[in-house]
């Protein structure tokens, strides 16, 4: 492990443009469960119920969705950035970070201190909600208060339209600007570091390979093996917070 950490330190020292790519695993140490691990969201809810088409066509699906969302939002709202997020902020302060591409919807990279313009949210954000008809935007916090008051399926207070968190659901198309920008950044970086992602959700999972195929070094830091481990220059299996802290500690020793 120590040797692998040292290898990553050397790669960061040599790099000029580092892209960090994060998934749910970078936030589990902040108390937000990931989806696939034991105790994760998919052990409690059936992902089939959360397809976008079902959401827009069935009141019953919307009710199930908001029930899940009401529960998931509480740990998300109370979460604080952990050592993994803070290490990424340090990379930015050192002038190494090109951008963070995140599949997360929890706003923790921004709350940790990364510049918002350097954070690309591939799957949207859970901190706001929009009306699918008139596009009125609401803070998620406001909608949570409606849910806690007993509203089961919130509706737009202007036009009565369907409200949906500004996250990308299964079956919904990816945001074109963020997707294009992510592939572009991947092609132009010299070091791509994956932190806490199983790399199964497409097309996000193909972004690390785009970087690798364009000549960047690839590092994967994840608790469990991922599908792309065999393509990486360095793979470290372990806790994102602990490993990133060690990497930063060594980087800061000149
Ligand atoms: P995932 O659930 O598929 O995989 C998470 C990976 O993180 C797993 O392989 C696991 O081994 C690893 N992991 C868990 N805790 C870790 C830790 N402390 N240190 C290192 N690795 C750890 O997550 P995913 O690939 O990001 O995809 C799931 C989708 O669900 C994403 O698209 C994301 O939008 C969404 N999601 C977001 C959040 C969030 O915003 N925090 C939480 C859950 C799910």
PDB file of C-alpha atoms and ligand atoms in Angstrom:
ATOM      1  CA  UNK A   1       0.000   0.000   0.000  1.00  0.00           C
ATOM      2  CA  UNK A   2       2.748   2.503   0.981  1.00  0.00           C
ATOM      3  CA  UNK A   3       4.529   1.870  -2.313  1.00  0.00           C
ATOM      4  CA  UNK A   4       1.354   2.444  -4.310  1.00  0.00           C
ATOM      5  CA  UNK A   5       0.692   5.679  -2.431  1.00  0.00           C
ATOM      6  CA  UNK A   6       4.221   6.823  -3.253  1.00  0.00           C
ATOM      7  CA  UNK A   7       3.610   6.037  -6.950  1.00  0.00           C
ATOM      8  CA  UNK A   8       0.500   8.248  -6.951  1.00  0.00           C
ATOM      9  CA  UNK A   9       2.467  11.030  -5.226  1.00  0.00           C
ATOM     10  CA  UNK A  10       5.077  10.853  -7.996  1.00  0.00           C
ATOM     11  CA  UNK A  11       2.399  10.907 -10.704  1.00  0.00           C
ATOM     12  CA  UNK A  12       0.805  14.006  -9.155  1.00  0.00           C
ATOM     13  CA  UNK A  13       4.204  15.709  -8.870  1.00  0.00           C
ATOM     14  CA  UNK A  14       4.846  15.099 -12.575  1.00  0.00           C
ATOM     15  CA  UNK A  15       1.337  16.099 -13.674  1.00  0.00           C
ATOM     16  CA  UNK A  16       0.258  19.537 -14.844  1.00  0.00           C
ATOM     17  CA  UNK A  17      -3.468  18.922 -15.330  1.00  0.00           C
ATOM     18  CA  UNK A  18      -5.146  16.514 -12.927  1.00  0.00           C
ATOM     19  CA  UNK A  19      -8.770  15.512 -13.400  1.00  0.00           C
ATOM     20  CA  UNK A  20     -10.436  13.912 -10.360  1.00  0.00           C
ATOM     21  CA  UNK A  21     -13.492  11.740 -11.013  1.00  0.00           C
ATOM     22  CA  UNK A  22     -15.652  10.859  -8.013  1.00  0.00           C
ATOM     23  CA  UNK A  23     -18.571   8.563  -7.231  1.00  0.00           C
ATOM     24  CA  UNK A  24     -20.697   7.749  -4.228  1.00  0.00           C
ATOM     25  CA  UNK A  25     -17.694   6.121  -2.481  1.00  0.00           C
ATOM     26  CA  UNK A  26     -16.018   9.476  -1.790  1.00  0.00           C
ATOM     27  CA  UNK A  27     -19.045  10.500   0.290  1.00  0.00           C
ATOM     28  CA  UNK A  28     -19.781   7.336   2.313  1.00  0.00           C
ATOM     29  CA  UNK A  29     -17.327   8.542   4.987  1.00  0.00           C
ATOM     30  CA  UNK A  30     -19.536  11.635   5.269  1.00  0.00           C
ATOM     31  CA  UNK A  31     -22.460   9.362   6.175  1.00  0.00           C
ATOM     32  CA  UNK A  32     -24.178   9.253   2.757  1.00  0.00           C
ATOM     33  CA  UNK A  33     -24.740   5.617   1.752  1.00  0.00           C
ATOM     34  CA  UNK A  34     -23.765   4.533  -1.760  1.00  0.00           C
ATOM     35  CA  UNK A  35     -26.261   2.643  -3.889  1.00  0.00           C
ATOM     36  CA  UNK A  36     -24.714  -0.774  -4.419  1.00  0.00           C
ATOM     37  CA  UNK A  37     -22.892  -1.660  -1.188  1.00  0.00           C
ATOM     38  CA  UNK A  38     -24.587  -3.634   1.619  1.00  0.00           C
ATOM     39  CA  UNK A  39     -26.885  -1.198   3.393  1.00  0.00           C
ATOM     40  CA  UNK A  40     -26.956   0.959   0.233  1.00  0.00           C
ATOM     41  CA  UNK A  41     -30.102   2.435  -1.281  1.00  0.00           C
ATOM     42  CA  UNK A  42     -30.695  -0.487  -3.680  1.00  0.00           C
ATOM     43  CA  UNK A  43     -31.057  -2.970  -0.837  1.00  0.00           C
ATOM     44  CA  UNK A  44     -34.075  -1.052   0.343  1.00  0.00           C
ATOM     45  CA  UNK A  45     -35.652   0.251  -2.855  1.00  0.00           C
ATOM     46  CA  UNK A  46     -36.066  -1.263  -6.305  1.00  0.00           C
ATOM     47  CA  UNK A  47     -34.274   0.834  -8.950  1.00  0.00           C
ATOM     48  CA  UNK A  48     -36.966  -0.249 -11.462  1.00  0.00           C
ATOM     49  CA  UNK A  49     -39.378   2.043  -9.626  1.00  0.00           C
ATOM     50  CA  UNK A  50     -37.276   5.118 -10.327  1.00  0.00           C
ATOM     51  CA  UNK A  51     -37.141   5.257 -14.100  1.00  0.00           C
ATOM     52  CA  UNK A  52     -37.868   8.701 -15.493  1.00  0.00           C
ATOM     53  CA  UNK A  53     -40.678   7.450 -17.759  1.00  0.00           C
ATOM     54  CA  UNK A  54     -42.437   5.907 -14.772  1.00  0.00           C
ATOM     55  CA  UNK A  55     -41.908   9.082 -12.733  1.00  0.00           C
ATOM     56  CA  UNK A  56     -43.552  11.336 -15.305  1.00  0.00           C
ATOM     57  CA  UNK A  57     -46.371   8.954 -16.193  1.00  0.00           C
ATOM     58  CA  UNK A  58     -47.529   7.632 -12.822  1.00  0.00           C
ATOM     59  CA  UNK A  59     -48.600   9.403  -9.642  1.00  0.00           C
ATOM     60  CA  UNK A  60     -47.938   6.163  -7.737  1.00  0.00           C
ATOM     61  CA  UNK A  61     -44.295   6.081  -8.930  1.00  0.00           C
ATOM     62  CA  UNK A  62     -43.854   9.731  -7.980  1.00  0.00           C
ATOM     63  CA  UNK A  63     -45.121   8.942  -4.506  1.00  0.00           C
ATOM     64  CA  UNK A  64     -42.573   6.093  -4.125  1.00  0.00           C
ATOM     65  CA  UNK A  65     -39.834   8.314  -5.515  1.00  0.00           C
ATOM     66  CA  UNK A  66     -40.529  11.139  -3.059  1.00  0.00           C
ATOM     67  CA  UNK A  67     -40.692   8.668  -0.173  1.00  0.00           C
ATOM     68  CA  UNK A  68     -37.165   7.481  -1.059  1.00  0.00           C
ATOM     69  CA  UNK A  69     -36.000  11.037  -1.712  1.00  0.00           C
ATOM     70  CA  UNK A  70     -37.363  12.307   1.610  1.00  0.00           C
ATOM     71  CA  UNK A  71     -35.323   9.673   3.425  1.00  0.00           C
ATOM     72  CA  UNK A  72     -32.144  10.024   1.327  1.00  0.00           C
ATOM     73  CA  UNK A  73     -32.130  13.818   1.602  1.00  0.00           C
ATOM     74  CA  UNK A  74     -31.719  13.898   5.405  1.00  0.00           C
ATOM     75  CA  UNK A  75     -28.190  12.349   5.616  1.00  0.00           C
ATOM     76  CA  UNK A  76     -27.265  14.308   2.494  1.00  0.00           C
ATOM     77  CA  UNK A  77     -28.309  17.634   3.996  1.00  0.00           C
ATOM     78  CA  UNK A  78     -26.513  16.955   7.289  1.00  0.00           C
ATOM     79  CA  UNK A  79     -23.340  15.576   5.711  1.00  0.00           C
ATOM     80  CA  UNK A  80     -20.012  17.344   6.126  1.00  0.00           C
ATOM     81  CA  UNK A  81     -17.127  17.036   3.663  1.00  0.00           C
ATOM     82  CA  UNK A  82     -14.599  14.381   4.718  1.00  0.00           C
ATOM     83  CA  UNK A  83     -10.836  13.964   4.290  1.00  0.00           C
ATOM     84  CA  UNK A  84     -11.310  12.731   0.698  1.00  0.00           C
ATOM     85  CA  UNK A  85     -13.147  15.907  -0.362  1.00  0.00           C
ATOM     86  CA  UNK A  86     -10.634  18.066   1.535  1.00  0.00           C
ATOM     87  CA  UNK A  87      -7.697  16.431  -0.250  1.00  0.00           C
ATOM     88  CA  UNK A  88      -9.227  17.357  -3.605  1.00  0.00           C
ATOM     89  CA  UNK A  89      -9.480  20.973  -2.403  1.00  0.00           C
ATOM     90  CA  UNK A  90      -5.765  20.866  -1.540  1.00  0.00           C
ATOM     91  CA  UNK A  91      -4.988  19.690  -5.096  1.00  0.00           C
ATOM     92  CA  UNK A  92      -6.781  22.786  -6.359  1.00  0.00           C
ATOM     93  CA  UNK A  93      -4.834  25.050  -3.960  1.00  0.00           C
ATOM     94  CA  UNK A  94      -1.592  23.497  -5.238  1.00  0.00           C
ATOM     95  CA  UNK A  95      -2.577  24.508  -8.769  1.00  0.00           C
ATOM     96  CA  UNK A  96      -2.714  20.888  -9.943  1.00  0.00           C
ATOM     97  CA  UNK A  97      -6.453  20.433 -10.359  1.00  0.00           C
ATOM     98  CA  UNK A  98      -8.029  20.949 -13.766  1.00  0.00           C
ATOM     99  CA  UNK A  99     -11.491  19.920 -12.584  1.00  0.00           C
ATOM    100  CA  UNK A 100     -13.549  17.470 -10.546  1.00  0.00           C
ATOM    101  CA  UNK A 101     -16.024  15.413 -12.532  1.00  0.00           C
ATOM    102  CA  UNK A 102     -18.534  14.013 -10.068  1.00  0.00           C
ATOM    103  CA  UNK A 103     -21.381  11.557 -10.340  1.00  0.00           C
ATOM    104  CA  UNK A 104     -22.489  12.728  -6.912  1.00  0.00           C
ATOM    105  CA  UNK A 105     -25.454  14.945  -6.292  1.00  0.00           C
ATOM    106  CA  UNK A 106     -24.534  15.963  -2.746  1.00  0.00           C
ATOM    107  CA  UNK A 107     -22.727  19.305  -3.290  1.00  0.00           C
ATOM    108  CA  UNK A 108     -19.891  18.165  -0.988  1.00  0.00           C
ATOM    109  CA  UNK A 109     -17.008  19.105  -3.316  1.00  0.00           C
ATOM    110  CA  UNK A 110     -18.301  22.672  -3.444  1.00  0.00           C
ATOM    111  CA  UNK A 111     -18.995  22.724   0.302  1.00  0.00           C
ATOM    112  CA  UNK A 112     -15.461  21.426   0.964  1.00  0.00           C
ATOM    113  CA  UNK A 113     -14.085  24.453  -0.893  1.00  0.00           C
ATOM    114  CA  UNK A 114     -13.501  23.510  -4.540  1.00  0.00           C
ATOM    115  CA  UNK A 115     -14.379  26.373  -6.882  1.00  0.00           C
ATOM    116  CA  UNK A 116     -17.877  25.693  -8.253  1.00  0.00           C
ATOM    117  CA  UNK A 117     -16.630  26.393 -11.810  1.00  0.00           C
ATOM    118  CA  UNK A 118     -14.188  23.498 -11.416  1.00  0.00           C
ATOM    119  CA  UNK A 119     -16.871  21.000 -10.376  1.00  0.00           C
ATOM    120  CA  UNK A 120     -18.743  19.266 -13.200  1.00  0.00           C
ATOM    121  CA  UNK A 121     -21.898  17.586 -11.910  1.00  0.00           C
ATOM    122  CA  UNK A 122     -22.609  14.795 -14.372  1.00  0.00           C
ATOM    123  CA  UNK A 123     -25.746  13.572 -12.644  1.00  0.00           C
ATOM    124  CA  UNK A 124     -27.125  16.916 -11.526  1.00  0.00           C
ATOM    125  CA  UNK A 125     -27.701  18.091  -7.978  1.00  0.00           C
ATOM    126  CA  UNK A 126     -30.045  17.167  -5.152  1.00  0.00           C
ATOM    127  CA  UNK A 127     -30.061  20.637  -3.637  1.00  0.00           C
ATOM    128  CA  UNK A 128     -32.659  22.024  -6.022  1.00  0.00           C
ATOM    129  CA  UNK A 129     -35.965  20.915  -7.519  1.00  0.00           C
ATOM    130  CA  UNK A 130     -37.576  22.117 -10.752  1.00  0.00           C
ATOM    131  CA  UNK A 131     -41.055  22.137 -12.235  1.00  0.00           C
ATOM    132  CA  UNK A 132     -40.967  20.036 -15.399  1.00  0.00           C
ATOM    133  CA  UNK A 133     -43.632  22.286 -16.970  1.00  0.00           C
ATOM    134  CA  UNK A 134     -42.798  25.943 -16.168  1.00  0.00           C
ATOM    135  CA  UNK A 135     -39.175  25.339 -14.947  1.00  0.00           C
ATOM    136  CA  UNK A 136     -39.685  27.223 -11.663  1.00  0.00           C
ATOM    137  CA  UNK A 137     -36.782  26.275  -9.380  1.00  0.00           C
ATOM    138  CA  UNK A 138     -37.182  25.551  -5.672  1.00  0.00           C
ATOM    139  CA  UNK A 139     -34.549  24.931  -2.985  1.00  0.00           C
ATOM    140  CA  UNK A 140     -34.775  21.220  -2.092  1.00  0.00           C
ATOM    141  CA  UNK A 141     -34.974  22.312   1.553  1.00  0.00           C
ATOM    142  CA  UNK A 142     -38.329  24.010   0.880  1.00  0.00           C
ATOM    143  CA  UNK A 143     -39.768  20.882  -0.760  1.00  0.00           C
ATOM    144  CA  UNK A 144     -38.475  18.783   2.155  1.00  0.00           C
ATOM    145  CA  UNK A 145     -40.537  20.935   4.519  1.00  0.00           C
ATOM    146  CA  UNK A 146     -43.630  20.242   2.385  1.00  0.00           C
ATOM    147  CA  UNK A 147     -42.883  16.480   2.519  1.00  0.00           C
ATOM    148  CA  UNK A 148     -42.366  16.557   6.280  1.00  0.00           C
ATOM    149  CA  UNK A 149     -45.715  18.399   6.612  1.00  0.00           C
ATOM    150  CA  UNK A 150     -47.362  15.398   4.936  1.00  0.00           C
ATOM    151  CA  UNK A 151     -47.408  16.313   1.228  1.00  0.00           C
ATOM    152  CA  UNK A 152     -46.935  12.996  -0.583  1.00  0.00           C
ATOM    153  CA  UNK A 153     -46.442  14.188  -4.171  1.00  0.00           C
ATOM    154  CA  UNK A 154     -45.364  17.846  -4.347  1.00  0.00           C
ATOM    155  CA  UNK A 155     -46.673  19.936  -7.255  1.00  0.00           C
ATOM    156  CA  UNK A 156     -45.603  23.309  -8.621  1.00  0.00           C
ATOM    157  CA  UNK A 157     -47.291  26.135  -6.701  1.00  0.00           C
ATOM    158  CA  UNK A 158     -47.420  28.267  -9.873  1.00  0.00           C
ATOM    159  CA  UNK A 159     -48.717  25.920 -12.562  1.00  0.00           C
ATOM    160  CA  UNK A 160     -49.496  22.622 -10.808  1.00  0.00           C
ATOM    161  CA  UNK A 161     -46.796  20.881 -12.879  1.00  0.00           C
ATOM    162  CA  UNK A 162     -44.723  17.873 -11.851  1.00  0.00           C
ATOM    163  CA  UNK A 163     -41.791  18.685  -9.544  1.00  0.00           C
ATOM    164  CA  UNK A 164     -38.560  16.716  -9.762  1.00  0.00           C
ATOM    165  CA  UNK A 165     -35.166  17.100  -8.057  1.00  0.00           C
ATOM    166  CA  UNK A 166     -32.494  18.401 -10.474  1.00  0.00           C
ATOM    167  CA  UNK A 167     -30.797  15.006 -10.549  1.00  0.00           C
ATOM    168  CA  UNK A 168     -30.444  12.757 -13.584  1.00  0.00           C
ATOM    169  CA  UNK A 169     -32.716   9.722 -13.180  1.00  0.00           C
ATOM    170  CA  UNK A 170     -32.422   6.353 -14.893  1.00  0.00           C
ATOM    171  CA  UNK A 171     -33.766   6.689 -18.410  1.00  0.00           C
ATOM    172  CA  UNK A 172     -33.206  10.456 -18.470  1.00  0.00           C
ATOM    173  CA  UNK A 173     -30.657  11.866 -20.866  1.00  0.00           C
ATOM    174  CA  UNK A 174     -27.355  13.126 -19.499  1.00  0.00           C
ATOM    175  CA  UNK A 175     -26.867  16.910 -19.416  1.00  0.00           C
ATOM    176  CA  UNK A 176     -25.189  17.570 -22.804  1.00  0.00           C
ATOM    177  CA  UNK A 177     -22.909  20.454 -21.744  1.00  0.00           C
ATOM    178  CA  UNK A 178     -21.510  18.640 -18.681  1.00  0.00           C
ATOM    179  CA  UNK A 179     -21.086  15.366 -20.585  1.00  0.00           C
ATOM    180  CA  UNK A 180     -19.248  17.008 -23.473  1.00  0.00           C
ATOM    181  CA  UNK A 181     -17.103  19.064 -21.093  1.00  0.00           C
ATOM    182  CA  UNK A 182     -16.160  15.935 -19.086  1.00  0.00           C
ATOM    183  CA  UNK A 183     -14.988  14.024 -22.156  1.00  0.00           C
ATOM    184  CA  UNK A 184     -13.100  17.108 -23.342  1.00  0.00           C
ATOM    185  CA  UNK A 185     -11.318  17.521 -19.972  1.00  0.00           C
ATOM    186  CA  UNK A 186     -10.540  13.784 -19.905  1.00  0.00           C
ATOM    187  CA  UNK A 187      -8.898  13.991 -23.340  1.00  0.00           C
ATOM    188  CA  UNK A 188      -6.758  16.949 -22.284  1.00  0.00           C
ATOM    189  CA  UNK A 189      -5.518  15.982 -18.819  1.00  0.00           C
ATOM    190  CA  UNK A 190      -2.264  14.208 -18.054  1.00  0.00           C
ATOM    191  CA  UNK A 191      -3.449  12.441 -14.887  1.00  0.00           C
ATOM    192  CA  UNK A 192      -6.939  11.092 -14.193  1.00  0.00           C
ATOM    193  CA  UNK A 193      -7.756   9.967 -10.648  1.00  0.00           C
ATOM    194  CA  UNK A 194     -10.937   7.973  -9.919  1.00  0.00           C
ATOM    195  CA  UNK A 195     -12.042   8.080  -6.282  1.00  0.00           C
ATOM    196  CA  UNK A 196     -14.922   5.960  -4.930  1.00  0.00           C
ATOM    197  CA  UNK A 197     -16.739   4.781  -8.017  1.00  0.00           C
ATOM    198  CA  UNK A 198     -17.676   1.264  -9.069  1.00  0.00           C
ATOM    199  CA  UNK A 199     -17.404   2.503 -12.693  1.00  0.00           C
ATOM    200  CA  UNK A 200     -20.542   0.695 -13.777  1.00  0.00           C
ATOM    201  CA  UNK A 201     -22.874   3.616 -14.509  1.00  0.00           C
ATOM    202  CA  UNK A 202     -22.573   4.592 -18.185  1.00  0.00           C
ATOM    203  CA  UNK A 203     -21.651   6.795 -19.943  1.00  0.00           C
ATOM    204  CA  UNK A 204     -19.810   8.225 -16.908  1.00  0.00           C
ATOM    205  CA  UNK A 205     -17.770   5.049 -16.521  1.00  0.00           C
ATOM    206  CA  UNK A 206     -16.222   5.410 -19.968  1.00  0.00           C
ATOM    207  CA  UNK A 207     -14.701   8.833 -19.146  1.00  0.00           C
ATOM    208  CA  UNK A 208     -11.624   7.351 -17.359  1.00  0.00           C
ATOM    209  CA  UNK A 209     -10.940   5.203 -20.428  1.00  0.00           C
ATOM    210  CA  UNK A 210     -11.198   8.263 -22.668  1.00  0.00           C
ATOM    211  CA  UNK A 211      -8.439   9.847 -20.567  1.00  0.00           C
ATOM    212  CA  UNK A 212      -6.308   6.691 -20.676  1.00  0.00           C
ATOM    213  CA  UNK A 213      -6.732   6.321 -24.438  1.00  0.00           C
ATOM    214  CA  UNK A 214      -5.693   9.952 -24.902  1.00  0.00           C
ATOM    215  CA  UNK A 215      -2.395   9.374 -23.094  1.00  0.00           C
ATOM    216  CA  UNK A 216      -3.166  10.302 -19.466  1.00  0.00           C
ATOM    217  CA  UNK A 217      -2.034   8.163 -16.550  1.00  0.00           C
ATOM    218  CA  UNK A 218      -4.959   6.532 -14.746  1.00  0.00           C
ATOM    219  CA  UNK A 219      -5.203   6.010 -10.973  1.00  0.00           C
ATOM    220  CA  UNK A 220      -8.168   4.213  -9.338  1.00  0.00           C
ATOM    221  CA  UNK A 221      -8.781   4.512  -5.600  1.00  0.00           C
ATOM    222  CA  UNK A 222     -11.791   2.452  -4.529  1.00  0.00           C
ATOM    223  CA  UNK A 223     -12.700   0.127  -1.688  1.00  0.00           C
ATOM    224  CA  UNK A 224     -13.710  -2.710  -4.036  1.00  0.00           C
ATOM    225  CA  UNK A 225     -12.326  -3.789  -7.423  1.00  0.00           C
ATOM    226  CA  UNK A 226     -13.800  -1.971 -10.435  1.00  0.00           C
ATOM    227  CA  UNK A 227     -14.293  -3.062 -14.045  1.00  0.00           C
ATOM    228  CA  UNK A 228     -11.498  -0.767 -15.171  1.00  0.00           C
ATOM    229  CA  UNK A 229      -8.766  -1.794 -12.712  1.00  0.00           C
ATOM    230  CA  UNK A 230      -6.817  -3.610 -15.419  1.00  0.00           C
ATOM    231  CA  UNK A 231      -6.489  -0.374 -17.454  1.00  0.00           C
ATOM    232  CA  UNK A 232      -5.072   1.673 -14.571  1.00  0.00           C
ATOM    233  CA  UNK A 233      -1.438   2.555 -13.920  1.00  0.00           C
ATOM    234  CA  UNK A 234      -2.066   2.402 -10.166  1.00  0.00           C
ATOM    235  CA  UNK A 235      -4.994   0.801  -8.322  1.00  0.00           C
ATOM    236  CA  UNK A 236      -5.397   1.203  -4.557  1.00  0.00           C
ATOM    237  CA  UNK A 237      -8.189  -0.651  -2.769  1.00  0.00           C
ATOM    238  CA  UNK A 238      -9.134   1.044   0.495  1.00  0.00           C
ATOM    239  CA  UNK A 239     -10.808   4.006   2.140  1.00  0.00           C
ATOM    240  CA  UNK A 240     -10.883   7.153   0.004  1.00  0.00           C
ATOM    241  CA  UNK A 241     -10.445   9.499   2.968  1.00  0.00           C
ATOM    242  CA  UNK A 242      -7.515   7.622   4.450  1.00  0.00           C
ATOM    243  CA  UNK A 243      -5.662   7.107   1.163  1.00  0.00           C
ATOM    244  CA  UNK A 244      -6.184  10.646  -0.103  1.00  0.00           C
ATOM    245  CA  UNK A 245      -4.989  12.063   3.250  1.00  0.00           C
ATOM    246  CA  UNK A 246      -1.793  10.012   3.037  1.00  0.00           C
ATOM    247  CA  UNK A 247      -1.197  11.118  -0.550  1.00  0.00           C
ATOM    248  CA  UNK A 248      -1.667  14.765   0.431  1.00  0.00           C
ATOM    249  CA  UNK A 249       0.565  14.485   3.494  1.00  0.00           C
ATOM    250  CA  UNK A 250       3.411  13.188   1.338  1.00  0.00           C
ATOM    251  CA  UNK A 251       2.806  15.717  -1.414  1.00  0.00           C
ATOM    252  CA  UNK A 252       3.030  18.571   1.063  1.00  0.00           C
ATOM    253  CA  UNK A 253       6.431  17.383   2.307  1.00  0.00           C
ATOM    254  CA  UNK A 254       8.848  18.905  -0.160  1.00  0.00           C
TER     255      UNK A 254
HETATM  256  P1  LIG B   1     -21.681   2.971  -6.592  1.00  0.00           P
HETATM  257  O1  LIG B   1     -22.652   2.896  -5.474  1.00  0.00           O
HETATM  258  O2  LIG B   1     -21.925   2.221  -7.822  1.00  0.00           O
HETATM  259  O3  LIG B   1     -20.233   2.562  -6.109  1.00  0.00           O
HETATM  260  C1  LIG B   1     -19.614   3.175  -5.065  1.00  0.00           C
HETATM  261  C2  LIG B   1     -18.210   2.557  -4.980  1.00  0.00           C
HETATM  262  O4  LIG B   1     -17.555   3.236  -3.929  1.00  0.00           O
HETATM  263  C3  LIG B   1     -18.208   1.068  -4.659  1.00  0.00           C
HETATM  264  O5  LIG B   1     -17.457   0.370  -5.633  1.00  0.00           O
HETATM  265  C4  LIG B   1     -17.531   0.987  -3.271  1.00  0.00           C
HETATM  266  O6  LIG B   1     -16.575  -0.066  -3.214  1.00  0.00           O
HETATM  267  C5  LIG B   1     -16.810   2.307  -3.182  1.00  0.00           C
HETATM  268  N1  LIG B   1     -16.720   2.843  -1.830  1.00  0.00           N
HETATM  269  C6  LIG B   1     -17.689   2.947  -0.903  1.00  0.00           C
HETATM  270  N2  LIG B   1     -17.223   3.561   0.195  1.00  0.00           N
HETATM  271  C7  LIG B   1     -15.919   3.844  -0.054  1.00  0.00           C
HETATM  272  C8  LIG B   1     -14.891   4.490   0.684  1.00  0.00           C
HETATM  273  N3  LIG B   1     -15.105   4.968   1.919  1.00  0.00           N
HETATM  274  N4  LIG B   1     -13.686   4.648   0.106  1.00  0.00           N
HETATM  275  C9  LIG B   1     -13.437   4.166  -1.141  1.00  0.00           C
HETATM  276  N5  LIG B   1     -14.366   3.542  -1.896  1.00  0.00           N
HETATM  277  C10 LIG B   1     -15.599   3.398  -1.355  1.00  0.00           C
HETATM  278  O7  LIG B   1     -21.507   4.500  -6.864  1.00  0.00           O
HETATM  279  P2  LIG B   1     -21.224   5.228  -8.182  1.00  0.00           P
HETATM  280  O8  LIG B   1     -20.329   4.457  -9.079  1.00  0.00           O
HETATM  281  O9  LIG B   1     -20.868   6.581  -7.792  1.00  0.00           O
HETATM  282  O10 LIG B   1     -22.641   5.259  -8.936  1.00  0.00           O
HETATM  283  C11 LIG B   1     -23.887   5.326  -8.319  1.00  0.00           C
HETATM  284  C12 LIG B   1     -24.759   6.463  -8.814  1.00  0.00           C
HETATM  285  O11 LIG B   1     -25.557   6.855  -7.727  1.00  0.00           O
HETATM  286  C13 LIG B   1     -24.004   7.680  -9.213  1.00  0.00           C
HETATM  287  O12 LIG B   1     -24.359   7.941 -10.496  1.00  0.00           O
HETATM  288  C14 LIG B   1     -24.469   8.812  -8.311  1.00  0.00           C
HETATM  289  O13 LIG B   1     -25.140   9.767  -9.115  1.00  0.00           O
HETATM  290  C15 LIG B   1     -25.514   8.244  -7.431  1.00  0.00           C
HETATM  291  N6  LIG B   1     -25.266   8.406  -5.989  1.00  0.00           N
HETATM  292  C16 LIG B   1     -24.800   9.584  -5.475  1.00  0.00           C
HETATM  293  C17 LIG B   1     -24.561   9.710  -4.110  1.00  0.00           C
HETATM  294  C18 LIG B   1     -24.028  11.011  -3.570  1.00  0.00           C
HETATM  295  O14 LIG B   1     -24.265  12.057  -4.175  1.00  0.00           O
HETATM  296  N7  LIG B   1     -23.287  11.004  -2.461  1.00  0.00           N
HETATM  297  C19 LIG B   1     -24.814   8.649  -3.253  1.00  0.00           C
HETATM  298  C20 LIG B   1     -25.323   7.460  -3.808  1.00  0.00           C
HETATM  299  C21 LIG B   1     -25.531   7.357  -5.178  1.00  0.00           C
END
